[in-house]
Short mmCIF file of C-alpha atoms in Angstrom, two decimals:
data_model
loop_
_atom_site.label_atom_id
_atom_site.label_comp_id
_atom_site.label_asym_id
_atom_site.label_seq_id
_atom_site.Cartn_x
_atom_site.Cartn_y
_atom_site.Cartn_z
CA MET A 1 23.13 52.17 19.87
CA LEU A 2 24.09 48.57 20.43
CA THR A 3 23.94 48.87 24.22
CA ARG A 4 20.48 50.36 24.00
CA GLU A 5 19.38 47.46 21.80
CA LYS A 6 20.78 45.03 24.38
CA LEU A 7 19.02 46.88 27.17
CA ILE A 8 15.65 46.65 25.45
CA GLU A 9 16.25 42.98 24.77
CA LYS A 10 16.95 42.35 28.45
CA ALA A 11 13.91 44.35 29.54
CA LEU A 12 11.65 42.38 27.21
CA LEU A 13 13.11 39.14 28.45
CA LEU A 14 12.36 40.22 31.99
CA LEU A 15 8.75 40.98 31.07
CA ALA A 16 8.39 37.61 29.41
CA LEU A 17 9.83 35.88 32.46
CA SER A 18 7.46 37.72 34.79
CA ALA A 19 4.49 35.88 33.29
CA ILE A 20 6.22 32.57 33.84
CA GLY A 21 7.31 33.81 37.26
CA SER A 22 3.75 34.41 38.36
CA LEU A 23 2.79 30.94 37.20
CA ALA A 24 5.63 29.53 39.25
CA LEU A 25 4.60 31.57 42.27
CA ILE A 26 0.99 30.43 42.06
CA THR A 27 2.08 26.83 41.72
CA ILE A 28 4.46 26.99 44.66
CA PHE A 29 1.91 28.82 46.78
CA ILE A 30 -1.00 26.47 46.30
CA PHE A 31 1.20 23.43 46.72
CA LEU A 32 2.76 24.81 49.92
CA GLU A 33 -0.64 25.65 51.32
CA GLY A 34 -2.48 22.56 50.18
CA LEU A 35 -0.03 19.69 50.18
CA PRO A 36 0.27 19.21 53.99
CA ILE A 37 -3.42 18.43 54.41
CA ILE A 38 -3.36 15.96 51.52
CA LEU A 39 -0.42 14.19 53.14
CA LYS A 40 -2.15 14.21 56.50
CA THR A 41 -5.49 12.94 55.19
CA GLY A 42 -3.88 10.59 52.73
CA LEU A 43 -4.16 11.16 48.97
CA SER A 44 -6.65 8.39 48.27
CA HIS A 45 -8.75 9.39 51.26
CA PHE A 46 -8.77 12.98 50.06
CA ILE A 47 -9.70 12.16 46.48
CA PHE A 48 -11.93 9.13 46.99
CA GLY A 49 -13.51 10.12 50.27
CA ALA A 50 -17.14 11.03 49.81
CA HIS A 51 -17.55 12.81 53.12
CA TRP A 52 -16.81 16.55 53.22
CA ALA A 53 -17.33 18.05 56.67
CA PRO A 54 -14.34 20.35 57.04
CA THR A 55 -15.27 21.72 60.43
CA LYS A 56 -15.39 18.16 61.77
CA GLY A 57 -12.18 17.12 60.10
CA HIS A 58 -13.59 15.10 57.16
CA PHE A 59 -11.89 16.08 53.93
CA GLY A 60 -13.17 13.88 51.09
CA ILE A 61 -13.78 15.64 47.79
CA LEU A 62 -15.08 12.79 45.64
CA ALA A 63 -18.58 14.29 45.35
CA MET A 64 -17.11 17.52 44.04
CA ILE A 65 -14.70 15.81 41.65
CA LEU A 66 -17.57 13.78 40.19
CA SER A 67 -19.80 16.85 40.01
CA SER A 68 -17.12 18.80 38.16
CA LEU A 69 -16.61 15.92 35.74
CA TYR A 70 -20.34 15.41 35.15
CA VAL A 71 -20.96 19.11 34.61
CA THR A 72 -18.05 19.26 32.16
CA LEU A 73 -19.20 16.16 30.34
CA GLY A 74 -22.71 17.63 30.14
CA ALA A 75 -21.31 20.87 28.76
CA LEU A 76 -19.49 18.91 26.06
CA ILE A 77 -22.58 16.90 25.17
CA PHE A 78 -24.59 20.09 24.65
CA GLY A 79 -21.85 22.37 23.41
CA VAL A 80 -19.68 20.32 21.08
CA PRO A 81 -22.27 19.25 18.47
CA LEU A 82 -23.60 22.80 18.36
CA ALA A 83 -20.12 24.28 18.11
CA LEU A 84 -18.94 21.87 15.42
CA GLY A 85 -22.05 22.37 13.32
CA CYS A 86 -21.61 26.09 13.60
CA ALA A 87 -17.90 25.93 12.78
CA ILE A 88 -18.52 23.74 9.72
CA VAL A 89 -21.13 26.13 8.37
CA LEU A 90 -18.99 29.20 8.97
CA ALA A 91 -15.75 27.67 7.70
CA GLU A 92 -17.06 25.80 4.68
CA PHE A 93 -20.53 26.76 3.59
CA ALA A 94 -21.30 30.36 4.54
CA PRO A 95 -20.12 33.07 2.15
CA PRO A 96 -16.83 34.54 3.45
CA SER A 97 -18.48 37.93 3.93
CA LEU A 98 -20.95 36.39 6.39
CA THR A 99 -18.19 34.52 8.26
CA ARG A 100 -16.27 37.76 8.62
CA ILE A 101 -19.24 39.21 10.51
CA LEU A 102 -20.40 36.14 12.43
CA LYS A 103 -17.06 34.86 13.73
CA PRO A 104 -16.20 38.03 15.69
CA THR A 105 -19.78 38.11 16.93
CA ILE A 106 -19.46 34.59 18.30
CA GLU A 107 -16.13 35.50 19.84
CA LEU A 108 -17.97 38.30 21.70
CA LEU A 109 -19.74 35.54 23.64
CA ALA A 110 -16.42 34.87 25.33
CA GLY A 111 -16.31 38.45 26.53
CA ILE A 112 -19.62 38.35 28.40
CA PRO A 113 -18.91 38.13 32.17
CA SER A 114 -19.77 34.73 33.56
CA VAL A 115 -22.03 36.29 36.18
CA VAL A 116 -24.30 37.37 33.33
CA TYR A 117 -24.54 33.79 32.10
CA GLY A 118 -25.33 32.72 35.64
CA PHE A 119 -27.95 35.42 35.96
CA LEU A 120 -29.65 34.36 32.74
CA GLY A 121 -29.51 30.76 33.93
CA VAL A 122 -31.18 31.62 37.20
CA ILE A 123 -34.02 33.68 35.77
CA LEU A 124 -34.66 31.77 32.54
CA LEU A 125 -33.32 28.25 32.60
CA VAL A 126 -33.77 27.19 36.22
CA PRO A 127 -37.54 27.97 36.37
CA LEU A 128 -38.04 26.15 33.07
CA ILE A 129 -36.31 23.04 34.37
CA ARG A 130 -38.19 23.21 37.67
CA THR A 131 -41.54 23.57 35.93
CA TYR A 132 -41.16 21.08 33.12
CA LEU A 133 -38.70 18.49 34.40
CA GLY A 134 -39.11 18.72 38.16
CA GLY A 135 -36.55 18.86 40.94
CA PRO A 136 -35.14 22.06 42.37
CA GLY A 137 -34.23 23.48 38.97
CA LEU A 138 -30.82 24.47 40.29
CA SER A 139 -29.13 21.38 38.94
CA LEU A 140 -26.47 19.48 37.07
CA LEU A 141 -28.59 19.95 33.94
CA ALA A 142 -28.78 23.72 34.32
CA ALA A 143 -25.04 23.99 34.91
CA SER A 144 -24.30 21.77 31.90
CA LEU A 145 -26.52 23.83 29.61
CA ILE A 146 -25.03 27.14 30.70
CA LEU A 147 -21.48 25.81 30.41
CA GLY A 148 -22.35 24.27 27.04
CA ILE A 149 -23.11 27.78 25.81
CA MET A 150 -20.08 29.28 27.49
CA ILE A 151 -17.64 26.94 25.74
CA LEU A 152 -19.12 27.71 22.29
CA PRO A 153 -16.85 30.62 21.38
CA THR A 154 -13.69 28.70 22.30
CA VAL A 155 -14.64 25.54 20.42
CA ILE A 156 -16.13 27.32 17.40
CA SER A 157 -13.32 29.78 16.94
CA ILE A 158 -10.47 27.27 17.21
CA SER A 159 -12.33 24.73 15.04
CA ILE A 160 -12.86 27.33 12.31
CA ASP A 161 -9.15 28.18 12.41
CA ALA A 162 -8.33 24.47 12.17
CA MET A 163 -10.56 24.03 9.12
CA HIS A 164 -9.26 27.17 7.47
CA ALA A 165 -5.75 25.80 7.91
CA VAL A 166 -6.61 22.89 5.58
CA PRO A 167 -5.10 23.95 2.23
CA THR A 168 -7.50 24.99 -0.55
CA LEU A 169 -5.50 22.69 -2.81
CA TYR A 170 -7.01 19.67 -0.99
CA ARG A 171 -10.54 21.00 -1.34
CA GLU A 172 -10.01 21.68 -5.05
CA GLY A 173 -8.64 18.18 -5.51
CA SER A 174 -11.70 16.70 -3.87
CA ILE A 175 -14.21 18.86 -5.76
CA ALA A 176 -12.39 18.10 -9.02
CA LEU A 177 -12.91 14.38 -8.35
CA GLY A 178 -16.65 15.03 -8.32
CA ALA A 179 -17.18 15.30 -4.57
CA THR A 180 -19.98 17.47 -3.24
CA GLN A 181 -19.07 20.14 -0.73
CA TRP A 182 -20.44 18.06 2.14
CA GLN A 183 -18.50 14.98 1.02
CA THR A 184 -15.38 17.12 0.90
CA VAL A 185 -15.98 18.37 4.42
CA ARG A 186 -16.79 14.95 5.85
CA LYS A 187 -14.14 12.88 4.12
CA LEU A 188 -11.31 15.37 3.81
CA VAL A 189 -11.56 18.63 5.75
CA LEU A 190 -12.71 17.18 9.07
CA PRO A 191 -10.08 14.40 9.13
CA ALA A 192 -7.38 16.88 8.09
CA ALA A 193 -8.47 19.35 10.79
CA ARG A 194 -8.96 16.64 13.40
CA SER A 195 -6.08 17.52 15.69
CA GLY A 196 -7.12 21.18 15.72
CA ILE A 197 -10.71 20.27 16.49
CA ILE A 198 -9.71 17.95 19.33
CA THR A 199 -7.56 20.75 20.71
CA ALA A 200 -10.57 23.06 20.54
CA ILE A 201 -12.70 20.58 22.47
CA ILE A 202 -10.03 20.07 25.14
CA LEU A 203 -9.63 23.81 25.62
CA GLY A 204 -13.42 24.04 25.89
CA MET A 205 -13.26 21.34 28.57
CA GLY A 206 -10.67 23.34 30.45
CA ARG A 207 -12.93 26.36 30.33
CA ALA A 208 -15.92 24.35 31.57
CA ILE A 209 -14.12 22.67 34.43
CA GLY A 210 -12.59 25.94 35.60
CA GLU A 211 -15.74 28.05 35.43
CA THR A 212 -16.94 29.14 38.86
CA MET A 213 -19.41 31.99 39.11
CA ALA A 214 -22.01 30.83 36.58
CA VAL A 215 -21.91 27.34 38.05
CA ILE A 216 -22.39 28.52 41.62
CA MET A 217 -25.45 30.45 40.52
CA VAL A 218 -27.26 27.62 38.72
CA ALA A 219 -25.95 24.33 40.13
CA GLY A 220 -27.54 24.47 43.57
CA ASN A 221 -24.31 23.55 45.37
CA ALA A 222 -25.61 20.62 47.38
CA LEU A 223 -22.84 18.45 48.80
CA SER A 224 -23.64 15.01 47.49
CA ILE A 225 -22.84 12.65 44.66
CA PRO A 226 -25.54 13.32 42.05
CA THR A 227 -27.74 10.43 40.97
CA SER A 228 -29.80 12.32 38.39
CA ILE A 229 -29.22 15.24 36.05
CA LEU A 230 -31.88 17.13 38.01
CA ASP A 231 -29.89 16.87 41.26
CA SER A 232 -28.20 19.85 42.77
CA VAL A 233 -24.38 19.62 42.56
CA ARG A 234 -21.32 21.41 43.91
CA THR A 235 -18.20 21.54 41.75
CA LEU A 236 -14.59 21.84 42.89
CA THR A 237 -14.40 25.48 41.88
CA ALA A 238 -17.73 26.33 43.47
CA ASN A 239 -16.65 24.74 46.74
CA ILE A 240 -13.47 26.84 46.93
CA ALA A 241 -15.32 30.05 46.16
CA LEU A 242 -18.16 29.34 48.56
CA GLU A 243 -16.10 28.30 51.57
CA LEU A 244 -12.85 30.24 51.37
CA GLY A 245 -14.44 33.31 52.96
CA TYR A 246 -14.93 31.66 56.32
CA ALA A 247 -12.42 28.81 56.22
CA SER A 248 -9.43 28.69 58.53
CA GLY A 249 -6.80 26.19 59.60
CA ALA A 250 -7.12 22.71 58.14
CA HIS A 251 -10.31 23.69 56.32
CA ARG A 252 -8.48 26.47 54.49
CA GLU A 253 -5.65 24.09 53.64
CA ALA A 254 -8.15 21.58 52.29
CA LEU A 255 -9.53 24.22 49.94
CA PHE A 256 -6.03 24.88 48.63
CA ALA A 257 -5.66 21.15 48.21
CA THR A 258 -8.83 21.21 46.12
CA GLY A 259 -7.06 23.87 44.08
CA ILE A 260 -4.15 21.49 43.55
CA VAL A 261 -6.49 18.85 42.17
CA LEU A 262 -8.05 21.40 39.78
CA PHE A 263 -4.63 22.68 38.82
CA ILE A 264 -3.47 19.19 37.91
CA ILE A 265 -6.62 18.42 35.91
CA ILE A 266 -6.23 21.65 33.91
CA MET A 267 -2.51 21.03 33.39
CA ILE A 268 -3.27 17.57 32.02
CA LEU A 269 -5.91 18.99 29.66
CA ASN A 270 -3.66 21.79 28.41
CA THR A 271 -0.71 19.48 27.93
CA ALA A 272 -2.93 17.10 25.98
CA ALA A 273 -4.16 20.00 23.84
CA THR A 274 -0.60 21.15 23.13
CA LEU A 275 0.59 17.65 22.30
CA ILE A 276 -2.34 16.99 19.96
CA ALA A 277 -2.03 20.39 18.29
CA GLY A 278 1.67 19.78 17.71
CA ARG A 279 1.04 16.42 16.07
CA ARG A 280 0.53 16.64 12.33
CA MET B 1 -18.10 8.91 -33.33
CA ASN B 2 -17.26 12.58 -33.60
CA PRO B 3 -13.45 12.91 -33.56
CA ASP B 4 -13.79 16.05 -31.44
CA ILE B 5 -14.73 15.35 -27.82
CA ILE B 6 -14.91 19.01 -26.77
CA THR B 7 -16.30 21.92 -28.77
CA ILE B 8 -16.26 25.46 -27.43
CA ARG B 9 -18.41 28.09 -29.10
CA HIS B 10 -18.37 31.85 -28.51
CA LEU B 11 -17.05 31.49 -24.98
CA ASP B 12 -16.59 34.68 -22.98
CA LEU B 13 -15.55 34.71 -19.35
CA TYR B 14 -15.41 37.64 -16.96
CA TYR B 15 -13.90 37.88 -13.49
CA GLY B 16 -16.06 40.72 -12.25
CA ARG B 17 -15.44 43.28 -14.99
CA PHE B 18 -12.17 41.78 -16.21
CA HIS B 19 -12.62 40.10 -19.59
CA ALA B 20 -10.47 37.00 -19.07
CA LEU B 21 -11.49 34.88 -22.09
CA LYS B 22 -12.56 36.53 -25.31
CA ASN B 23 -14.80 34.77 -27.80
CA ILE B 24 -13.08 31.40 -27.75
CA ASN B 25 -14.04 29.00 -30.55
CA VAL B 26 -12.15 25.72 -30.70
CA SER B 27 -12.49 21.94 -30.73
CA PHE B 28 -10.28 19.42 -28.98
CA ALA B 29 -9.68 15.96 -30.46
CA ARG B 30 -10.54 12.72 -28.70
CA GLN B 31 -7.66 10.62 -27.32
CA ARG B 32 -5.05 13.15 -28.23
CA ILE B 33 -2.87 15.48 -26.22
CA THR B 34 -3.75 19.10 -26.77
CA ALA B 35 -1.44 21.75 -25.33
CA LEU B 36 -2.39 25.29 -24.39
CA ILE B 37 0.58 27.63 -24.31
CA GLY B 38 1.07 31.33 -23.72
CA PRO B 39 2.59 33.79 -21.25
CA SER B 40 1.38 34.04 -17.63
CA GLY B 41 -2.05 35.55 -17.23
CA CYS B 42 -3.11 34.78 -20.80
CA GLY B 43 -6.12 32.76 -19.64
CA LYS B 44 -4.89 29.24 -20.38
CA SER B 45 -5.53 27.91 -16.88
CA THR B 46 -8.88 29.70 -16.84
CA LEU B 47 -9.84 28.01 -20.10
CA LEU B 48 -8.82 24.65 -18.63
CA ARG B 49 -10.99 25.27 -15.57
CA VAL B 50 -13.94 26.11 -17.81
CA LEU B 51 -13.97 22.48 -18.91
CA ASN B 52 -14.69 20.98 -15.46
CA ARG B 53 -16.44 24.10 -14.18
CA MET B 54 -13.91 24.66 -11.41
CA ASN B 55 -14.33 28.38 -12.09
CA ASP B 56 -17.74 28.03 -10.47
CA LEU B 57 -15.94 28.00 -7.11
CA ILE B 58 -14.71 31.56 -7.62
CA ASP B 59 -16.99 34.45 -6.73
CA GLY B 60 -17.87 36.91 -9.46
CA VAL B 61 -17.22 34.71 -12.49
CA SER B 62 -19.68 35.00 -15.36
CA ILE B 63 -19.57 32.88 -18.47
CA THR B 64 -21.45 33.06 -21.76
CA GLY B 65 -21.28 30.78 -24.77
CA GLN B 66 -21.37 27.02 -25.15
CA VAL B 67 -19.04 24.27 -24.09
CA LEU B 68 -20.08 20.95 -25.58
CA ILE B 69 -18.60 17.72 -24.28
CA ASP B 70 -19.81 14.74 -26.29
CA GLY B 71 -22.48 17.06 -27.68
CA GLU B 72 -23.85 18.14 -24.28
CA ASN B 73 -23.58 21.74 -23.17
CA ILE B 74 -21.95 21.53 -19.74
CA TYR B 75 -23.16 25.03 -18.91
CA HIS B 76 -26.77 23.92 -19.21
CA ARG B 77 -28.76 24.59 -16.04
CA GLU B 78 -29.36 20.91 -15.36
CA THR B 79 -25.78 19.73 -15.73
CA ASN B 80 -24.81 17.38 -12.92
CA LEU B 81 -21.51 18.86 -11.76
CA MET B 82 -20.49 15.73 -9.86
CA GLN B 83 -20.91 13.60 -12.98
CA LEU B 84 -19.17 16.21 -15.12
CA ARG B 85 -16.13 16.32 -12.83
CA LYS B 86 -16.01 12.55 -12.66
CA LYS B 87 -15.82 12.48 -16.43
CA VAL B 88 -13.45 15.45 -16.72
CA GLY B 89 -10.69 15.01 -14.17
CA MET B 90 -7.97 17.45 -13.23
CA VAL B 91 -4.29 17.30 -12.28
CA PHE B 92 -3.02 20.38 -10.50
CA GLN B 93 0.13 22.44 -10.73
CA ARG B 94 1.34 21.38 -7.29
CA PRO B 95 0.83 17.72 -6.45
CA ASN B 96 -2.06 17.67 -3.98
CA PRO B 97 -2.40 14.18 -2.54
CA PHE B 98 -4.79 14.23 0.39
CA PRO B 99 -3.24 13.92 3.85
CA LEU B 100 -4.46 10.32 4.01
CA SER B 101 -2.86 6.99 3.31
CA ILE B 102 -1.89 6.02 -0.24
CA TYR B 103 -4.74 3.52 -0.23
CA ASP B 104 -7.29 6.09 0.96
CA ASN B 105 -6.18 8.54 -1.70
CA ILE B 106 -6.98 6.06 -4.45
CA VAL B 107 -10.32 4.87 -3.07
CA TYR B 108 -11.42 8.44 -2.26
CA GLY B 109 -13.00 9.04 -5.67
CA PRO B 110 -14.68 5.66 -6.22
CA THR B 111 -16.37 5.81 -2.80
CA LEU B 112 -17.79 9.25 -3.62
CA HIS B 113 -19.68 7.93 -6.59
CA GLY B 114 -20.88 4.57 -5.36
CA ARG B 115 -20.43 1.82 -2.82
CA PRO B 116 -17.81 -0.46 -4.33
CA ASN B 117 -17.06 -3.56 -2.26
CA ARG B 118 -13.65 -4.57 -1.00
CA ASN B 119 -12.79 -6.65 -4.06
CA GLN B 120 -13.80 -3.94 -6.48
CA LEU B 121 -11.72 -1.40 -4.55
CA GLU B 122 -8.76 -3.76 -4.62
CA GLU B 123 -9.14 -4.10 -8.38
CA ILE B 124 -9.40 -0.32 -8.85
CA LEU B 125 -6.35 0.20 -6.63
CA VAL B 126 -4.14 -2.18 -8.57
CA ARG B 127 -5.33 -0.96 -11.97
CA SER B 128 -4.88 2.75 -11.14
CA LEU B 129 -1.47 2.39 -9.55
CA LYS B 130 -0.25 0.13 -12.35
CA ALA B 131 -1.41 2.65 -14.95
CA VAL B 132 0.92 5.27 -13.48
CA HIS B 133 3.73 2.74 -12.78
CA LEU B 134 3.58 3.13 -9.02
CA TRP B 135 2.27 -0.31 -8.12
CA ASP B 136 5.64 -2.05 -7.77
CA GLU B 137 7.11 0.78 -5.74
CA LEU B 138 4.16 1.25 -3.41
CA LYS B 139 2.37 -2.07 -3.13
CA ASP B 140 4.00 -2.85 0.22
CA ARG B 141 3.40 0.57 1.77
CA LEU B 142 -0.20 1.38 0.88
CA GLY B 143 -0.98 2.27 4.47
CA GLN B 144 1.65 5.01 4.61
CA SER B 145 0.77 8.68 4.33
CA ALA B 146 0.72 9.92 0.76
CA LEU B 147 2.64 12.97 1.96
CA SER B 148 5.70 10.76 2.56
CA LEU B 149 6.15 10.25 -1.21
CA THR B 150 8.49 12.24 -3.46
CA GLU B 151 7.00 15.07 -5.52
CA GLU B 152 7.04 12.96 -8.65
CA GLN B 153 5.40 10.01 -6.89
CA GLN B 154 2.83 12.40 -5.44
CA GLN B 155 1.95 13.74 -8.87
CA ARG B 156 1.68 10.20 -10.23
CA LEU B 157 -0.51 9.29 -7.28
CA CYS B 158 -2.76 12.26 -8.09
CA ILE B 159 -3.10 10.96 -11.64
CA ALA B 160 -3.83 7.46 -10.33
CA ARG B 161 -6.43 8.91 -7.96
CA LEU B 162 -8.06 10.47 -10.99
CA LEU B 163 -7.94 7.32 -13.10
CA ALA B 164 -9.70 5.49 -10.28
CA VAL B 165 -12.97 7.32 -11.06
CA GLU B 166 -12.68 6.34 -14.75
CA PRO B 167 -12.65 9.77 -16.36
CA GLU B 168 -12.55 10.34 -20.11
CA ILE B 169 -10.77 13.66 -20.18
CA LEU B 170 -7.71 14.61 -18.12
CA LEU B 171 -7.06 18.30 -17.60
CA MET B 172 -3.46 18.97 -16.60
CA ASP B 173 -2.58 22.39 -15.28
CA GLU B 174 1.23 22.69 -15.59
CA PRO B 175 1.57 19.22 -14.04
CA CYS B 176 5.37 19.20 -14.21
CA SER B 177 6.12 22.62 -12.76
CA ALA B 178 7.09 21.16 -9.38
CA LEU B 179 9.23 18.41 -10.90
CA ASP B 180 12.89 18.16 -11.91
CA PRO B 181 13.78 17.62 -15.61
CA LEU B 182 14.14 13.84 -15.35
CA ALA B 183 10.84 13.42 -13.51
CA THR B 184 9.28 15.74 -16.10
CA LEU B 185 10.41 13.50 -18.94
CA GLN B 186 9.04 10.43 -17.17
CA LEU B 187 5.70 12.12 -16.59
CA GLU B 188 5.60 13.11 -20.27
CA ASP B 189 6.11 9.45 -21.20
CA LEU B 190 3.19 8.61 -18.96
CA MET B 191 1.02 11.21 -20.69
CA GLN B 192 1.80 9.66 -24.07
CA GLU B 193 0.74 6.27 -22.74
CA LEU B 194 -2.44 7.65 -21.20
CA ALA B 195 -3.38 9.42 -24.43
CA LYS B 196 -4.11 6.02 -25.94
CA ALA B 197 -7.19 5.77 -23.72
CA TYR B 198 -7.84 9.32 -22.52
CA THR B 199 -8.18 12.78 -23.96
CA ILE B 200 -5.57 15.05 -22.38
CA ILE B 201 -5.58 18.84 -22.33
CA ILE B 202 -2.38 20.23 -20.85
CA VAL B 203 -1.58 23.79 -19.92
CA THR B 204 2.13 24.52 -19.95
CA HIS B 205 4.42 27.51 -20.02
CA ASN B 206 7.14 25.21 -21.30
CA MET B 207 7.03 25.39 -25.10
CA GLN B 208 9.43 22.49 -25.54
CA GLN B 209 7.10 20.36 -23.47
CA ALA B 210 4.18 21.28 -25.70
CA ALA B 211 6.27 20.45 -28.74
CA ARG B 212 7.34 17.10 -27.26
CA VAL B 213 4.01 15.73 -26.09
CA SER B 214 1.09 17.31 -27.92
CA SER B 215 -0.66 16.63 -31.21
CA ASP B 216 -2.42 19.99 -31.26
CA THR B 217 -1.42 23.29 -29.73
CA GLY B 218 -3.32 26.46 -28.97
CA PHE B 219 -1.50 29.74 -28.36
CA MET B 220 -3.22 32.17 -26.05
CA LEU B 221 -2.50 35.83 -25.38
CA LEU B 222 -4.41 38.25 -23.17
CA GLY B 223 -7.58 36.17 -23.22
CA ASP B 224 -7.55 35.49 -26.96
CA LEU B 225 -6.96 32.10 -28.49
CA VAL B 226 -4.63 33.53 -31.13
CA GLU B 227 -3.90 30.39 -33.06
CA PHE B 228 -4.84 26.74 -32.88
CA GLY B 229 -3.63 23.86 -35.02
CA PRO B 230 -1.41 20.80 -35.29
CA THR B 231 1.60 21.21 -33.02
CA SER B 232 4.09 20.77 -35.87
CA ALA B 233 2.45 23.56 -37.82
CA ILE B 234 2.27 25.95 -34.85
CA PHE B 235 5.94 25.48 -34.11
CA THR B 236 7.29 25.48 -37.67
CA ARG B 237 4.92 27.65 -39.68
CA PRO B 238 2.87 29.86 -37.35
CA ARG B 239 0.37 31.94 -39.28
CA ASP B 240 0.03 34.71 -36.75
CA GLU B 241 2.89 37.12 -36.09
CA ARG B 242 2.19 37.10 -32.33
CA THR B 243 2.54 33.31 -32.22
CA GLU B 244 5.81 33.50 -34.12
CA ASP B 245 7.15 36.19 -31.78
CA TYR B 246 6.24 34.12 -28.72
CA ILE B 247 7.67 30.90 -30.07
CA SER B 248 10.87 32.56 -31.17
CA GLY B 249 11.19 33.98 -27.66
CA LYS B 250 10.60 37.68 -28.35
CA TYR B 251 8.36 37.87 -25.24
CA GLY B 252 6.73 35.71 -22.62
#
């Protein structure tokens, strides 16, 4: 009996390690593939170079880094206020029966394939922007709006959990001092849930910066540093997906190097989220 | 001035279909300590929460009857709940300081109800903390988290936080149940002091505590207020057999 128990324990451990193993493999692989070209081009040249002409040997990804950052920032500007408002209503004001229905519904948003978001963006949002705001329509603005919606389920769901984790005892104490429900939320629940909410926003950021398909479909993918929100942009992820099919040699390595940059950005975000969530 | 600050008439309370308080009629005296005793589930905490309408937060509660505080029915449609709860403060079973600094805990209430300036807040801070004998211990660490205090200090801080909004009535729901015997005695001393200026209603399952601190005692059982009177009379010459059985330890 005991040996069988041990055996199962070992098998489970192996399964757990396999997940970490694949992470390690991915890391090693992209670094092996991508690092040589960074070293050859020079790190600062690679990151701060604005000229990307891989077939001619120019590997500067600054335009794409900036585009990724702008698109992510835009997604936060649109998505976070909406998500927080929604989370506050569902966590604090809506009757629990309504929250029980609405929260899973919002979480369904996360299950919609990103190509569907992109499709909706192309047929609904892009023409609207082109008609009413000008420019090509396929733009930084379109990508930000679509991503703003795509990060909603992540930010809402984790924010609600963070607010629910604030003990009822605190709320009662506040109400018993004569606070209104809104005062209680603003002065007590939000500060108490702050680390959870920041974590939610950072994870939303990670989702926005890593999103590929929807962005390719609505961002226009022009290779330049955007000067207006109506400009067409190409993000880091979009560039990898668009060019990997025909890239070879140094070009292919440069795409892996782009992957390294993304990998490091996401690692930083996730580490920050974990550190903040762990702080109480 | 009417010596009774609170008068309850024909109060019935239901949680859904459960009849939790049955035709309660009683008056509580001003600037006295009144204790409500009885076994678990007898409705004493529910009765306490009737007085600041904290039961309103629970779904499915229905209440009939009158609760007059200074002659005003607090269950009138136009009652301002914020004003009511400012006047009728509550101390909870488990100390519940907010996860903020000691300073922010004290100024929390006053800034809900107005815009006091820095000097006024300072004055409130000193007065409230002195009233619960925490000032000397805490005056140099006001910026620290209130959660770093001991349980007894936390409960005192909760009382100070309450005093900061200048209530008239303090509802205490088993305020010593998280405290050790020595801390309990010290908190009881504080209650006696506070009763000079405030009306205190305390719910306790500790009969000795009721006997030590209160002027009047009510004994509750299964939603009935079985007997109410001066504490000395309740404990030495109870009129109702059920009170006598409870006090002599036959059940509960």
